[in-house]
Every structure is written in C-alpha cells, then in structure tokens.
mmCIF file of C-alpha atoms in Angstrom:
data_model
loop_
_atom_site.group_PDB
_atom_site.id
_atom_site.type_symbol
_atom_site.label_atom_id
_atom_site.label_comp_id
_atom_site.label_asym_id
_atom_site.label_seq_id
_atom_site.Cartn_x
_atom_site.Cartn_y
_atom_site.Cartn_z
ATOM 1 C CA UNK I 574 0.372 51.258 5.124
ATOM 2 C CA UNK I 575 2.305 53.996 3.320
ATOM 3 C CA UNK I 576 2.620 55.888 6.635
ATOM 4 C CA UNK I 577 3.999 52.833 8.414
ATOM 5 C CA UNK I 578 6.458 52.174 5.575
ATOM 6 C CA UNK I 579 7.620 55.797 5.694
ATOM 7 C CA UNK I 580 8.166 55.683 9.479
ATOM 8 C CA UNK I 581 10.006 52.351 9.153
ATOM 9 C CA UNK I 582 12.313 53.738 6.432
ATOM 10 C CA UNK I 583 12.968 56.838 8.526
ATOM 11 C CA UNK I 584 13.727 54.731 11.595
ATOM 12 C CA UNK I 585 16.072 52.517 9.587
ATOM 13 C CA UNK I 586 17.995 55.553 8.320
ATOM 14 C CA UNK I 587 18.250 57.007 11.847
ATOM 15 C CA UNK I 588 19.380 53.694 13.341
ATOM 16 C CA UNK I 589 22.332 53.557 10.958
ATOM 17 C CA UNK I 590 23.707 56.741 12.527
ATOM 18 C CA UNK I 591 23.011 56.060 16.171
ATOM 19 C CA UNK I 592 25.975 55.977 18.482
ATOM 20 C CA UNK I 593 26.551 57.004 22.041
ATOM 21 C CA UNK I 594 29.680 58.423 23.614
ATOM 22 C CA UNK I 595 30.568 58.580 27.289
ATOM 23 C CA UNK I 596 33.653 59.764 29.136
ATOM 24 C CA UNK I 597 34.984 59.271 32.617
ATOM 25 C CA UNK I 598 34.584 62.295 34.893
ATOM 26 C CA UNK I 599 38.323 62.950 34.881
ATOM 27 C CA UNK I 600 38.613 62.697 31.082
ATOM 28 C CA UNK I 601 40.925 59.690 31.229
ATOM 29 C CA UNK I 602 38.653 57.559 29.018
ATOM 30 C CA UNK I 603 36.167 58.217 26.209
ATOM 31 C CA UNK I 604 34.223 55.412 24.525
ATOM 32 C CA UNK I 605 31.727 55.296 21.673
ATOM 33 C CA UNK I 606 29.327 52.403 21.098
ATOM 34 C CA UNK I 607 26.755 51.626 18.388
ATOM 35 C CA UNK I 608 23.085 50.720 18.854
ATOM 36 C CA UNK I 609 23.929 47.152 19.798
ATOM 37 C CA UNK I 610 26.381 48.408 22.443
ATOM 38 C CA UNK I 611 29.454 47.268 20.519
ATOM 39 C CA UNK I 612 32.550 49.354 21.102
ATOM 40 C CA UNK I 613 33.302 51.575 18.102
ATOM 41 C CA UNK I 614 35.950 53.926 19.474
ATOM 42 C CA UNK I 615 38.141 54.106 22.546
ATOM 43 C CA UNK I 616 40.458 56.972 23.414
ATOM 44 C CA UNK I 617 42.551 57.885 26.411
ATOM 45 C CA UNK I 618 43.163 61.373 27.741
ATOM 46 C CA UNK I 619 46.333 62.559 29.485
ATOM 47 C CA UNK I 620 44.945 61.510 32.871
ATOM 48 C CA UNK I 621 44.965 57.853 31.763
ATOM 49 C CA UNK I 622 48.753 57.738 32.126
ATOM 50 C CA UNK I 623 48.435 58.459 35.837
ATOM 51 C CA UNK I 624 45.972 55.671 36.619
ATOM 52 C CA UNK I 625 46.912 52.139 37.617
ATOM 53 C CA UNK I 626 45.828 49.590 35.021
ATOM 54 C CA UNK I 627 43.016 48.180 37.146
ATOM 55 C CA UNK I 628 41.510 51.646 37.674
ATOM 56 C CA UNK I 629 41.909 52.421 33.964
ATOM 57 C CA UNK I 630 40.123 49.183 33.040
ATOM 58 C CA UNK I 631 37.313 50.038 35.476
ATOM 59 C CA UNK I 632 36.999 53.504 33.904
ATOM 60 C CA UNK I 633 36.739 51.964 30.408
ATOM 61 C CA UNK I 634 34.019 49.545 31.499
ATOM 62 C CA UNK I 635 32.075 52.214 33.395
ATOM 63 C CA UNK I 636 32.118 54.607 30.430
ATOM 64 C CA UNK I 637 31.144 51.817 28.028
ATOM 65 C CA UNK I 638 28.179 50.818 30.184
ATOM 66 C CA UNK I 639 26.941 54.424 30.364
ATOM 67 C CA UNK I 640 27.268 54.736 26.586
ATOM 68 C CA UNK I 641 25.383 51.445 26.104
ATOM 69 C CA UNK I 642 22.492 52.716 28.227
ATOM 70 C CA UNK I 643 22.383 55.910 26.147
ATOM 71 C CA UNK I 644 22.431 53.933 22.876
ATOM 72 C CA UNK I 645 19.606 51.676 24.107
ATOM 73 C CA UNK I 646 17.524 54.730 25.020
ATOM 74 C CA UNK I 647 18.107 56.193 21.554
ATOM 75 C CA UNK I 648 17.098 52.887 19.977
ATOM 76 C CA UNK I 649 13.801 52.713 21.852
ATOM 77 C CA UNK I 650 13.079 56.403 21.122
ATOM 78 C CA UNK I 651 13.580 55.806 17.384
ATOM 79 C CA UNK I 652 11.479 52.656 17.347
ATOM 80 C CA UNK I 653 8.574 53.979 19.467
ATOM 81 C CA UNK I 654 6.873 55.881 16.583
ATOM 82 C CA UNK I 655 7.168 52.841 14.334
ATOM 83 C CA UNK I 656 5.954 50.104 16.643
ATOM 84 C CA UNK I 657 4.091 52.158 19.260
ATOM 85 C CA UNK I 658 5.421 53.249 22.643
ATOM 86 C CA UNK I 659 3.187 50.872 24.608
ATOM 87 C CA UNK I 660 2.875 48.035 22.125
ATOM 88 C CA UNK I 661 3.745 44.399 22.647
ATOM 89 C CA UNK I 662 6.543 44.875 20.115
ATOM 90 C CA UNK I 663 8.016 47.754 22.163
ATOM 91 C CA UNK I 664 7.807 45.685 25.339
ATOM 92 C CA UNK I 665 9.543 42.835 23.517
ATOM 93 C CA UNK I 666 12.268 45.214 22.284
ATOM 94 C CA UNK I 667 12.819 46.590 25.770
ATOM 95 C CA UNK I 668 13.076 43.081 27.173
ATOM 96 C CA UNK I 669 15.789 42.263 24.633
ATOM 97 C CA UNK I 670 17.920 45.166 25.818
ATOM 98 C CA UNK I 671 19.477 44.182 29.109
ATOM 99 C CA UNK I 672 19.608 47.015 31.598
ATOM 100 C CA UNK I 673 23.250 47.111 32.649
ATOM 101 C CA UNK I 674 24.123 48.157 36.129
ATOM 102 C CA UNK I 675 25.650 51.577 35.983
ATOM 103 C CA UNK I 676 28.855 51.619 38.017
ATOM 104 C CA UNK I 677 29.673 54.619 40.104
ATOM 105 C CA UNK I 678 32.216 56.919 38.578
ATOM 106 C CA UNK I 679 35.704 56.555 39.936
ATOM 107 C CA UNK I 680 37.044 59.499 41.868
ATOM 108 C CA UNK I 681 38.666 62.323 39.957
ATOM 109 C CA UNK I 682 41.934 62.191 41.861
ATOM 110 C CA UNK I 683 43.808 59.022 42.712
ATOM 111 C CA UNK I 684 43.100 57.815 46.178
ATOM 112 C CA UNK I 685 45.984 56.303 48.020
ATOM 113 C CA UNK I 686 44.898 53.488 50.214
ATOM 114 C CA UNK I 687 46.895 52.433 53.203
ATOM 115 C CA UNK I 688 46.592 49.340 55.295
ATOM 116 C CA UNK I 689 44.096 49.734 58.100
ATOM 117 C CA UNK I 690 46.662 48.609 60.608
ATOM 118 C CA UNK I 691 49.998 50.276 61.059
ATOM 119 C CA UNK I 692 52.880 47.857 61.050
ATOM 120 C CA UNK I 693 54.009 46.827 64.518
ATOM 121 C CA UNK I 694 57.090 48.578 65.839
ATOM 122 C CA UNK I 695 60.330 46.625 65.579
ATOM 123 C CA UNK I 696 60.935 44.312 68.510
ATOM 124 C CA UNK I 697 62.728 45.903 71.423
ATOM 125 C CA UNK I 698 65.917 44.182 72.384
ATOM 126 C CA UNK I 699 66.124 43.405 76.063
ATOM 127 C CA UNK I 700 68.733 45.383 77.894
ATOM 128 C CA UNK I 701 71.954 43.504 78.413
ATOM 129 C CA UNK I 702 72.510 42.394 81.928
ATOM 130 C CA UNK I 703 75.438 44.066 83.612
ATOM 131 C CA UNK I 704 78.627 42.393 82.571
ATOM 132 C CA UNK I 705 80.299 40.263 85.092
ATOM 133 C CA UNK I 706 83.985 40.073 84.737
ATOM 134 C CA UNK I 707 84.591 36.345 85.062
ATOM 135 C CA UNK I 708 88.220 36.805 84.206
ATOM 136 C CA UNK I 709 88.975 37.979 87.766
ATOM 137 C CA UNK I 710 88.824 34.407 88.960
ATOM 138 C CA UNK I 711 91.671 33.480 86.652
ATOM 139 C CA UNK I 712 93.942 36.435 87.135
ATOM 140 C CA UNK I 713 92.301 38.968 84.836
ATOM 141 C CA UNK I 714 91.900 39.140 81.104
ATOM 142 C CA UNK I 715 94.526 37.408 79.016
ATOM 143 C CA UNK I 716 95.194 40.392 76.791
ATOM 144 C CA UNK I 717 96.126 42.608 79.722
ATOM 145 C CA UNK I 718 98.736 40.249 81.004
ATOM 146 C CA UNK I 719 102.167 41.236 80.305
ATOM 147 C CA UNK I 720 104.104 38.603 78.530
#
C-alpha cells in the first residue's frame, strides 16, 4: 500500500504540471492545452496577419487538436505506473479520452484558388449590315440641303 500511495502522490504532482503545446507549420498559431484538453494559451505569429480568417481558425483548431492528443498521451503515460498499463482502469481511462481526428496541416504558403472555369468571353456584337441610304428616295439627307 505505501508504494501505491507514493506512486499516486507522484502522479498527482506530475498531472498538475502537464500541458501540451502545438504550433502550425508556418508559425502562425501556437496553442497550449492542459490535461483535459482545455485551451490555456493562444498566440499568433507574424504569419497570422497574412491568413484569411477561415484559414486562421482552421490553423487554431488543428494545432489545438494536436496539443490535445499530446496531453492525452502524457496523461496515460503518467497514470500507467499507478493503475497498470494493461489494467481495466487504464482501459477505462483510455476510453474516456476521445481520440480526435488529426487534421492535416494547412500549407505553409497561401494557395490562391481560382474558379475551375474561365469566365466566358464577352458576347460578340454582330457586324452591322451595310448602311442603305434611304434618304436618296426623298432627295437626299435633310442636313445637306441648302436652305
């Protein structure tokens, strides 16, 4: 019992200091989470100013998910000596930690996307038919008549 109590106290002390930090590949975003995956810190690098808001939000979420996976791995590594790496308690703990899907890292440089189709050319005006001078039937144009 004293050995188990010692390992439990040691695990408790280590768990209080567990955090995980992850950054986007381009350095635009850095996040830190605690053992429960809660966001503790969020910072933006200079590259963040160049990203559209949707891409920046995706980078924050991707970094947070990677940090959460790291924190969960630290948690199970700390608890394994206390409860046993293959015990029912460890299996229960692992079941309580959802395995988030790790998103792929966004590209380092912005990618400009263009429409797959090029816009159609402007409509071509039909050529004007040759002008017929209808004024000949009435003695020519009015403005050329001498008054």
